[in-house]
Coordinates of C-alpha atoms in Angstrom, one line a residue:
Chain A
X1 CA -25.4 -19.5 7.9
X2 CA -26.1 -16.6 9.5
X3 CA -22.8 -14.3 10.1
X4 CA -22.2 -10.9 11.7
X5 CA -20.8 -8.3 9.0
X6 CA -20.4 -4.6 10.2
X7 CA -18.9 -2.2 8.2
X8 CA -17.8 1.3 10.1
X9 CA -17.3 3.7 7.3
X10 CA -18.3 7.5 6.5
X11 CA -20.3 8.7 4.1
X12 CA -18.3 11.0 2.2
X13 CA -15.1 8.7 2.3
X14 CA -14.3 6.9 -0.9
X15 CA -12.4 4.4 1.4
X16 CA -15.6 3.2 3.0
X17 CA -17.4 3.1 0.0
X18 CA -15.0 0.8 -1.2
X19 CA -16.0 -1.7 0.7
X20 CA -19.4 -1.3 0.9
X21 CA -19.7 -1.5 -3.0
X22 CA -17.3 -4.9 -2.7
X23 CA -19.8 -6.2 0.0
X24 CA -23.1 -5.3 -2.5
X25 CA -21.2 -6.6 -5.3
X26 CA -21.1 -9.8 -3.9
X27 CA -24.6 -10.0 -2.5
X28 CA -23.2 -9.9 0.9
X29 CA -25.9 -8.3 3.6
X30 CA -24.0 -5.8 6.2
X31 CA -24.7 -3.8 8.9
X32 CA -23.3 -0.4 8.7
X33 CA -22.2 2.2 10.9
X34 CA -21.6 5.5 10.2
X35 CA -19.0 7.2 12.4
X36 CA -18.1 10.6 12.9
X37 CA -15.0 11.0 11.7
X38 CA -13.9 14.5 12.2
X39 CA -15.1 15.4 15.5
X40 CA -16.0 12.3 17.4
X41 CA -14.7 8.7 16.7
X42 CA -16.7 6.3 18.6
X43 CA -14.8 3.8 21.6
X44 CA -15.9 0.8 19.5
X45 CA -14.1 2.3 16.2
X46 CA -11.0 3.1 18.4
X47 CA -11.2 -0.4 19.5
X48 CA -11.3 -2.1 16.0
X49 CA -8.5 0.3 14.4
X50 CA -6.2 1.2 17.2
X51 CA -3.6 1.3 15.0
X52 CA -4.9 4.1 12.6
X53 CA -8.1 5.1 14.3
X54 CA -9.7 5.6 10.7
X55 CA -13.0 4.2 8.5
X56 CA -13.4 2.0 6.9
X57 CA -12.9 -1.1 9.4
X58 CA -15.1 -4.3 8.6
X59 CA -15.9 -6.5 11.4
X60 CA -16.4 -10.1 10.5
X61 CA -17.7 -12.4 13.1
X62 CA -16.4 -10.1 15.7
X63 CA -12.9 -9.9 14.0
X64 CA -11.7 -6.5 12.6
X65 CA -10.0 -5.7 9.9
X66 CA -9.1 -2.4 8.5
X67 CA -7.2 -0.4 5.5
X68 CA -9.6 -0.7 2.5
X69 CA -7.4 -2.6 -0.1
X70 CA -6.6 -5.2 2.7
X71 CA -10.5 -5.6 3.2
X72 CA -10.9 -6.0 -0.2
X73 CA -8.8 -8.9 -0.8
X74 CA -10.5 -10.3 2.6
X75 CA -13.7 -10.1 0.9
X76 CA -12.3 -11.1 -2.2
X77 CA -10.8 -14.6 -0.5
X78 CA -14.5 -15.0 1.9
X79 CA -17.1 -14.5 -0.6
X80 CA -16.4 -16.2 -3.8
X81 CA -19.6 -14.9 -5.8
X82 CA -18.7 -12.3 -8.5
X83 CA -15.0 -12.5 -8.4
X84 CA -12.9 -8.7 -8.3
X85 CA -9.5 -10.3 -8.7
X86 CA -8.4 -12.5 -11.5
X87 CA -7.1 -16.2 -10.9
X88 CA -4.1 -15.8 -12.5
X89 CA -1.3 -14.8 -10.2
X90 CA 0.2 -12.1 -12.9
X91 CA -3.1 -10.7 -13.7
X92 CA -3.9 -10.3 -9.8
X93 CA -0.5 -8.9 -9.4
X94 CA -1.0 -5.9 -12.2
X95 CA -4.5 -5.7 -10.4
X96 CA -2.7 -4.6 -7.2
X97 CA 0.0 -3.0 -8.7
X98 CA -2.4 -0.6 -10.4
X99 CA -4.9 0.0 -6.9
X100 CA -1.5 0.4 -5.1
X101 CA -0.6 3.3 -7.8
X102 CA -3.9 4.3 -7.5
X103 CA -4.0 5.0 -3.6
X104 CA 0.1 5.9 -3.6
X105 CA 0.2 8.3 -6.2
X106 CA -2.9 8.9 -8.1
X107 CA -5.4 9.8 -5.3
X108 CA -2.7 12.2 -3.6
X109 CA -1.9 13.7 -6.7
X110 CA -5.7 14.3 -7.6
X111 CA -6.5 16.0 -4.4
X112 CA -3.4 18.2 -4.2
X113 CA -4.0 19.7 -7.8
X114 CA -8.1 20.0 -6.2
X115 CA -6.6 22.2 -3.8
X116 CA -3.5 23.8 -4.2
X117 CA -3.0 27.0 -3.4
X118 CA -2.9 29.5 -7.2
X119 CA 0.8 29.4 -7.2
X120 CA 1.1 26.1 -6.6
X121 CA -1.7 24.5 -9.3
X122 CA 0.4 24.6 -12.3
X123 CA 2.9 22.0 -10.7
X124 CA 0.3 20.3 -9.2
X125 CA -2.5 20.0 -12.1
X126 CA 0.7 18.6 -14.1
X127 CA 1.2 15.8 -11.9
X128 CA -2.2 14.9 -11.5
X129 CA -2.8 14.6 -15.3
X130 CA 0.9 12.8 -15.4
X131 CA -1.1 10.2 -13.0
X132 CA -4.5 10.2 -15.2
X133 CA -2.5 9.9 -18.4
X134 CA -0.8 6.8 -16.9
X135 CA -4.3 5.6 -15.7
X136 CA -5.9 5.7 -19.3
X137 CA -2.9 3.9 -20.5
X138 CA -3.4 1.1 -18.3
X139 CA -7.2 0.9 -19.3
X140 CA -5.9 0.2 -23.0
X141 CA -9.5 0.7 -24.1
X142 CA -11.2 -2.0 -21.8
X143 CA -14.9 -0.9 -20.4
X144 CA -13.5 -1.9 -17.2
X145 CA -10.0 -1.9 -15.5
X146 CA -11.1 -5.5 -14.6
X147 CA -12.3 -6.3 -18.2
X148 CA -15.6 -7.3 -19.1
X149 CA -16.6 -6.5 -15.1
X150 CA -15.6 -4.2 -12.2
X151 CA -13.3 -5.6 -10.5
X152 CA -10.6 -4.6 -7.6
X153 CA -9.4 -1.6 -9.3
X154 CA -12.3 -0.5 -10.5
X155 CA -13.5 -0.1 -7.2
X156 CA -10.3 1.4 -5.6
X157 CA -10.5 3.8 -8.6
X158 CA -14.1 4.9 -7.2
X159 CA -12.8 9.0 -6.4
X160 CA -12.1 9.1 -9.7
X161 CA -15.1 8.1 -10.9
X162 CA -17.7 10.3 -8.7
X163 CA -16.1 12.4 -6.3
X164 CA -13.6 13.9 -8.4
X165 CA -16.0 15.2 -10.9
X166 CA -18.0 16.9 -7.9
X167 CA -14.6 18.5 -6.7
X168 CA -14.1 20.0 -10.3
X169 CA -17.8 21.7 -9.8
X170 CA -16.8 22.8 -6.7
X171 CA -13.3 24.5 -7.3
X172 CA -14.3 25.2 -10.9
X173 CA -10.6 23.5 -11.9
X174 CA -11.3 20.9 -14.4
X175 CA -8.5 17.6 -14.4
X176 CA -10.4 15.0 -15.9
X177 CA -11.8 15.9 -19.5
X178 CA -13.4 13.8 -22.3
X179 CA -10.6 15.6 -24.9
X180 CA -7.3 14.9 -23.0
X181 CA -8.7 11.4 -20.9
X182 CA -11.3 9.8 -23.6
X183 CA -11.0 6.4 -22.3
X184 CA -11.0 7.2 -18.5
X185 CA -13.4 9.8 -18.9
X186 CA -15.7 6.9 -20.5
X187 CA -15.0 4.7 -17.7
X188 CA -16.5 7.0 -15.0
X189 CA -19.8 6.6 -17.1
X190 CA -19.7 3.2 -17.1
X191 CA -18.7 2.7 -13.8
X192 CA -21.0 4.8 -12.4
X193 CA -23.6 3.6 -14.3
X194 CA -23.3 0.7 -12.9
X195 CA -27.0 -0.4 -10.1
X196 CA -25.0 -1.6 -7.9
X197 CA -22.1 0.7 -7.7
X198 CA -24.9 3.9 -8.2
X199 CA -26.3 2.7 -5.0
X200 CA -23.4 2.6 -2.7
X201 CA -22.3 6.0 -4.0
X202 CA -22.6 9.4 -1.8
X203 CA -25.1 11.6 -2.9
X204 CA -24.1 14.1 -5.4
X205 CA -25.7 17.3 -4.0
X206 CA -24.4 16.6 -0.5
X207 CA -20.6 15.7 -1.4
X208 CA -21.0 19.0 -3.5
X209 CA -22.2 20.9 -0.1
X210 CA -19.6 19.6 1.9
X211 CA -16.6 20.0 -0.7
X212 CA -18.0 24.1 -1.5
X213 CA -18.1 24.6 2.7
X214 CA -14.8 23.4 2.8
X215 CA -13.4 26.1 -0.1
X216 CA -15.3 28.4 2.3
X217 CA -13.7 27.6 5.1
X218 CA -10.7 26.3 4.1
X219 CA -9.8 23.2 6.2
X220 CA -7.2 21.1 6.2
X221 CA -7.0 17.9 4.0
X222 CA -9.5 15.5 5.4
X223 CA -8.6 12.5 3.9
X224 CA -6.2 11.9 6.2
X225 CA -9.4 11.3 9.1
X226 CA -11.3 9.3 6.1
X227 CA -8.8 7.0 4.7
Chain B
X1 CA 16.0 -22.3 -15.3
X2 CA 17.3 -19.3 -14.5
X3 CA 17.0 -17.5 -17.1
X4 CA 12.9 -17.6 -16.7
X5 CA 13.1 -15.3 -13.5
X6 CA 15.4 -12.2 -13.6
X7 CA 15.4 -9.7 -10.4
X8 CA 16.3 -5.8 -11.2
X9 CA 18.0 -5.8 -7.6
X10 CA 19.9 -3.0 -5.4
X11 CA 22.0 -4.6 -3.2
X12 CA 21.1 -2.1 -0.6
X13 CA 17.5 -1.3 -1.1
X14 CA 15.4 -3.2 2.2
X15 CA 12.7 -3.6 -1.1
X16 CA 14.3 -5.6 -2.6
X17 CA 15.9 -7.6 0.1
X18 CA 12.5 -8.8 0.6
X19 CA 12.3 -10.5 -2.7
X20 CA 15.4 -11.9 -2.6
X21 CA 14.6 -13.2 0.9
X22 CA 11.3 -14.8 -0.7
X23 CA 13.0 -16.4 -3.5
X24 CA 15.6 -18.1 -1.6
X25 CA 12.7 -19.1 0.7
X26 CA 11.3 -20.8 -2.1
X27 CA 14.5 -21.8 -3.5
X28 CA 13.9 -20.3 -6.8
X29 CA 17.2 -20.2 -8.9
X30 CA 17.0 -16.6 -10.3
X31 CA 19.4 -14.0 -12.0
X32 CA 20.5 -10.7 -10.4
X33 CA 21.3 -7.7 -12.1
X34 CA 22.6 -5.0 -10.0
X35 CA 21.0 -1.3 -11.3
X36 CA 22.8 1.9 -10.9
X37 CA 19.8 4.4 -9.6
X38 CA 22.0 7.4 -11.0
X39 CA 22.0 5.9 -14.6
X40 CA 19.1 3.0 -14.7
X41 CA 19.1 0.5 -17.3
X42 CA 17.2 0.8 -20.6
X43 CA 15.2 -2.9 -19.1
X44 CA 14.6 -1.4 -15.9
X45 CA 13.0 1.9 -17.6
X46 CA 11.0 -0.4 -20.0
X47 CA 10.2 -3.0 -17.3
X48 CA 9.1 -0.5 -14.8
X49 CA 7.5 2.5 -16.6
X50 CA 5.6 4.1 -14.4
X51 CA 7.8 3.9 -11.6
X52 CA 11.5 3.4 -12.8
X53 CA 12.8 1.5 -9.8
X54 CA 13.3 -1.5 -8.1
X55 CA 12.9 -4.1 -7.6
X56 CA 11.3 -5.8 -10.6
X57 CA 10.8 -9.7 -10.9
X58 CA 10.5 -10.4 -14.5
X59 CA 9.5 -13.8 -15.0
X60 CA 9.0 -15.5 -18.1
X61 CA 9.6 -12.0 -19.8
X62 CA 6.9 -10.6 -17.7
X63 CA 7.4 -7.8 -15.0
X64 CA 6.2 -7.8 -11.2
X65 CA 7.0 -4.7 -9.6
X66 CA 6.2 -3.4 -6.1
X67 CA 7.7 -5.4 -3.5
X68 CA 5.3 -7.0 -1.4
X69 CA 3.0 -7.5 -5.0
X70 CA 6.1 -9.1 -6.1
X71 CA 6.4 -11.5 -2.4
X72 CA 2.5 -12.4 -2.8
X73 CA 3.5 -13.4 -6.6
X74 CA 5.8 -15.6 -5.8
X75 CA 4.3 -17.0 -2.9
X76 CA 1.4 -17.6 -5.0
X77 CA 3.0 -18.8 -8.4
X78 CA 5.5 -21.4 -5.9
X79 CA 2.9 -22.4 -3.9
X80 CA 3.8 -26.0 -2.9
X81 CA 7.1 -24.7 -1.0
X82 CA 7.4 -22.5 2.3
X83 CA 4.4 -20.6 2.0
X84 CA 4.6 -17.1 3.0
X85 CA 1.0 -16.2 3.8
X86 CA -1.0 -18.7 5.6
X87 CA -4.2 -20.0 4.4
X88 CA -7.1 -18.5 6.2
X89 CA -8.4 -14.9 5.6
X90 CA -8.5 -13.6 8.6
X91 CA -4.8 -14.3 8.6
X92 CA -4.3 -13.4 5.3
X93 CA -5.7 -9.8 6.3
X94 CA -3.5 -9.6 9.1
X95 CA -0.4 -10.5 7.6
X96 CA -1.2 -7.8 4.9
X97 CA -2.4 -5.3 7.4
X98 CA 0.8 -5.3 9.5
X99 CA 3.0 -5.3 6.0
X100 CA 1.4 -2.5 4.9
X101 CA 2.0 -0.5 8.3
X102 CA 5.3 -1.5 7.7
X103 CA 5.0 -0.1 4.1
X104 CA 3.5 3.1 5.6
X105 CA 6.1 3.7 9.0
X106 CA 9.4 2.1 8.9
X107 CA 11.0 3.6 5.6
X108 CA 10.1 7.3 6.2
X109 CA 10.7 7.3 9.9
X110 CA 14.1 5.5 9.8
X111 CA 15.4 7.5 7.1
X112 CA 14.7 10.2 8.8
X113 CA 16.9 8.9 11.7
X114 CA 20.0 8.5 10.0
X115 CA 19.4 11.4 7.4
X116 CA 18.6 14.7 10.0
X117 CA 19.6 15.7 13.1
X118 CA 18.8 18.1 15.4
X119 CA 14.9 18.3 16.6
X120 CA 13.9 16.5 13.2
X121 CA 15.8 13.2 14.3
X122 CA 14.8 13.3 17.8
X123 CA 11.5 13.6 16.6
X124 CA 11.9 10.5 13.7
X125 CA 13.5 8.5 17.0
X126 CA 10.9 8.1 19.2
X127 CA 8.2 7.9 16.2
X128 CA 10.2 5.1 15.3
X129 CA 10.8 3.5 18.7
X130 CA 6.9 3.9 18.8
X131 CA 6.6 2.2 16.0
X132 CA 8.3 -0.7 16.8
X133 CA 7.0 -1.0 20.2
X134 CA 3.5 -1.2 18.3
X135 CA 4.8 -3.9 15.9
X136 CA 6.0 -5.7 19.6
X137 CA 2.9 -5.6 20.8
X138 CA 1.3 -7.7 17.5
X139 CA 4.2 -9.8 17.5
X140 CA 3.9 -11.0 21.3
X141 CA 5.3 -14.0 22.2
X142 CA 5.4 -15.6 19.4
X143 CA 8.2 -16.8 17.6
X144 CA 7.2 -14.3 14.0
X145 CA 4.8 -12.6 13.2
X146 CA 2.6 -15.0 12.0
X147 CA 3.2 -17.3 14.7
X148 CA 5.6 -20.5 14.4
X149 CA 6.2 -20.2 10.7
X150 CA 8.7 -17.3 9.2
X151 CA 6.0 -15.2 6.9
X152 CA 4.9 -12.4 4.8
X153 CA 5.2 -9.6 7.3
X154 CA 8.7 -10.8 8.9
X155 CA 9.8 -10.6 5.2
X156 CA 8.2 -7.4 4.7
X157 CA 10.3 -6.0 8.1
X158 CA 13.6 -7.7 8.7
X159 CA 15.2 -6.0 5.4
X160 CA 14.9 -2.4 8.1
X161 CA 17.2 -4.6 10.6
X162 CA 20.1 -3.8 8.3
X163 CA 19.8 0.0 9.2
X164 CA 19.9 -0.4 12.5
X165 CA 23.5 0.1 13.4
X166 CA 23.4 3.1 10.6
X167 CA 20.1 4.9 13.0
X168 CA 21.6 3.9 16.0
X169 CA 25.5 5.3 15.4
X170 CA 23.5 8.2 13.8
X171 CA 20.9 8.5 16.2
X172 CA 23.1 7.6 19.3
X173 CA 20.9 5.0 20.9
X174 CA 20.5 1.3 21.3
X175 CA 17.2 -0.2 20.0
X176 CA 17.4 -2.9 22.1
X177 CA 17.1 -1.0 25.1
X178 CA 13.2 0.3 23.7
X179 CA 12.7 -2.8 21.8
X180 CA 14.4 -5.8 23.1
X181 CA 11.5 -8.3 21.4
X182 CA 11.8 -6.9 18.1
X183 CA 15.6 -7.2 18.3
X184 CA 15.5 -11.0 19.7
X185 CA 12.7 -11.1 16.6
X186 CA 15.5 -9.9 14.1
X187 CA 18.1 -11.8 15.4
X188 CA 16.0 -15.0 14.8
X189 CA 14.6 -14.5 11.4
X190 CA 18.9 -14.1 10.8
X191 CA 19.4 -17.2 11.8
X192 CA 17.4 -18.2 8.5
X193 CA 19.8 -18.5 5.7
X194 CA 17.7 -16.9 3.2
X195 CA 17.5 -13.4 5.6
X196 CA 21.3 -13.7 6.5
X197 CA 22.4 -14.1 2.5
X198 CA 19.9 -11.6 1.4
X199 CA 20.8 -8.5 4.3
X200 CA 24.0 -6.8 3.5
X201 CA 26.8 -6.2 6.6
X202 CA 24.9 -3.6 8.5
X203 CA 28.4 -1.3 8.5
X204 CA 28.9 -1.0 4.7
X205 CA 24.9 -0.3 5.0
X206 CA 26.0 2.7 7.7
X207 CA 28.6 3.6 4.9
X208 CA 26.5 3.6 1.9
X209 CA 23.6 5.4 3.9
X210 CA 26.0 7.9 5.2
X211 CA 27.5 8.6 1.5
X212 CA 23.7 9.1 0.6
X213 CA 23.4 11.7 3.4
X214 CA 26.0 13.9 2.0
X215 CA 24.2 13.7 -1.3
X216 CA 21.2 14.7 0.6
X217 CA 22.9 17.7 2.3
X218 CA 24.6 18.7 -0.3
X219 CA 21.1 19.4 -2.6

């Protein structure tokens, strides 16, 4: 059955990688599109996300969908090789409730204590381990948040995994360490480790470029353009 | 049985006014136990650890928390009655796509609304009016949101209809002149007993709202 899948994404955006890495997971070929999100969104992406006007947006058969944790549970319901969500409705519901933490609170958190401001950081660096702290809890030792496999929150928990590290480098602040975070800081390894989920990563060298020109010429926070 | 599903419930909080509107949807016999934000219960804090509010669903001794993770729980584990998201992904995605703007706009902007004044709220009105004026446009003609049946993202909304007298006395303008679909919208998803029992009055909501504006103002 040949179908049309497009995915419109960025390469630096965790969000799009999302769902590019949920699409490879499940052996599911795409087209993709890279759009420029900073200084020229194209018609067709305006189109397809009028609402937010952001990556990532997957287009199915001609129909649009966009926010990442809504495509994934599209994919998710579409493609039923190599599940990312339990059956159970409790287990799927602690699944969402920790990708919903994740993108609420966690992310936010992460990327504030990457860039405060010195006299902010303390405050900041505080809440961002408060979130990592709670994050290692809810791992309880698993390899995976989704078990035995990655699964939804694994893959919603993908900045923590790579681009976070690179951010550290960049800024020289370090969040996540092996001594206070063993459990998540094992994760990234195995996460990243991962074929499939090394392949639909950014590369390192060039999210390290972009994140060291941005200290230089200190922007404003772009993930509101790349969500 | 009602002991096997519990709700930590606000009586005034639009979250969880969606979950009590999607258990009486489903007609799920369930018990109610009002918090107190300013001193919250030693269940609620073990229930809900990470967040410490409400709502939580706690069936069979086991927490939900989040309030549309809650509604897809439900919908999900009493599947055979009134479902709440409809059956084909595409729909599915919408459904969740519109609750989540929802999730992202209505609370911030319409507190704003009845909370500030001055440019702030003039501001927070027409982002709001905007708002729903967008939500008008997905909603169309149709009866709800997701067409002829009552659903996941007109459960996710119509708890905001309750502050609508509270922005508008506050605000001093009628919604209905901006947004006279989403207000014919509202009024029918009232008409359904499990939204009418589940919204409180929307003038002791302007009178609760208003004693949390002095608690804002005073801090």
């Amino acid at each position: 059955m040949s179908e049309e899948v497009k995915v419109f994404g960025a390469w630096g955006s965790p969000f799009s990688r999302r769902v590019e890495l949920a699409l490879r997971l499940k052996g599911v070929q795409y087209e993709y599109i890279e759009e420029d999100i900073f200084n020229n969104k194209s018609p067709l992406l305006l189109k397809y996300n009028p609402v937010h006007k952001k990556v990532p947006v997957l287009l199915h058969n001609g129909k649009p969908i966009a926010e990442s944790l809504v495509i994934l549970e599209y994919i998710e319901e579409t493609w039923k090789s190599n599940p990312i969500l339990p059956e159970d409705p409790y287990d799927k519901a602690m699944a969402r409730f920790w990708a919903k933490f994740l993108d609420d609170k966690c992310l936010p958190a992460l990327w504030k204590a990457g860039w405060s401001p010195e006299n902010e950081r303390e405050k900041a660096v505080e809440e961002a381990c408060e979130c990592l702290k709670t994050l290692e809890g809810a791992l309880n030792g698993k390899r995976f948040f989704g078990g035995a496999t990655v699964g939804l929150v694994d893959i919603a928990a993908n900045f923590i995994a790579h681009w976070l590290g690179i951010i550290q480098e960049a800024t020289g602040h370090e969040l996540l360490s092996a001594e206070k975070f063993p459990h998540l800081f094992k994760w990234t390894d195995e996460f990243v480790s991962c074929s499939i989920v090394k392949e639909s990563l950014p590369p390192r060298d060039k999210l390290l470029a972009f994140f060291k020109d941005r200290i230089a010429g200190a922007m404003d926070a772009p993930t509101e353009a790349s969500k | 049985m009602a002991d096997e599903v519990i709700l930590l419930d606000l009586w005034s909080s639009p979250f969880a006014m969606r979950v009590r509107i999607a258990l009486a949807e489903k007609g799920i016999e369930y018990e109610s136990k009002e918090e107190d934000l300013s001193n919250k219960s030693s269940l609620l804090l073990k229930m809900n650890p990470v967040h410490k509010q409400i709502p939580v669903l706690i069936h069979k001794g086991r927490p939900v928390c989040e309030s549309l993770i809650i509604v897809q729980y439900i919908d999900e584990v009493w599947r055979d009655k009134s479902p709440l998201l409809p059956s084909h992904p595409c729909d599915r995605a919408n459904a969740r796509f519109w609750a989540d703007f929802v999730d992202k706009k209505i609370y911030s902007t319409g507190k704003l609304v009845w909370a500030t004044t001055g440019e702030v709220q003039e501001a927070a009105k027409k982002e709001l009016i905007g708002c729903f004026n967008v939500l008008e446009g997905e909603l169309g003609d149709k009866p709800y949101f997701g067409g002829d049946k009552f659903g996941f993202t007109d459960v996710s909304l119509i708890p905001f209809y309750s502050w609508f007298y509270a922005m508008e006395t506050c605000g001093n303008f009628n919604i209905i002149e901006d947004c006279p679909k989403l207000v014919a919208w509202a009024k029918r998803c009232m008409e359904r007993e499990s939204v009418s029992k589940s919204l409180p009055d929307q003038y002791k909501i302007y009178c609760f709202l208003m004693g949390l504006k002095k608690k804002l103002d005073a801090k």
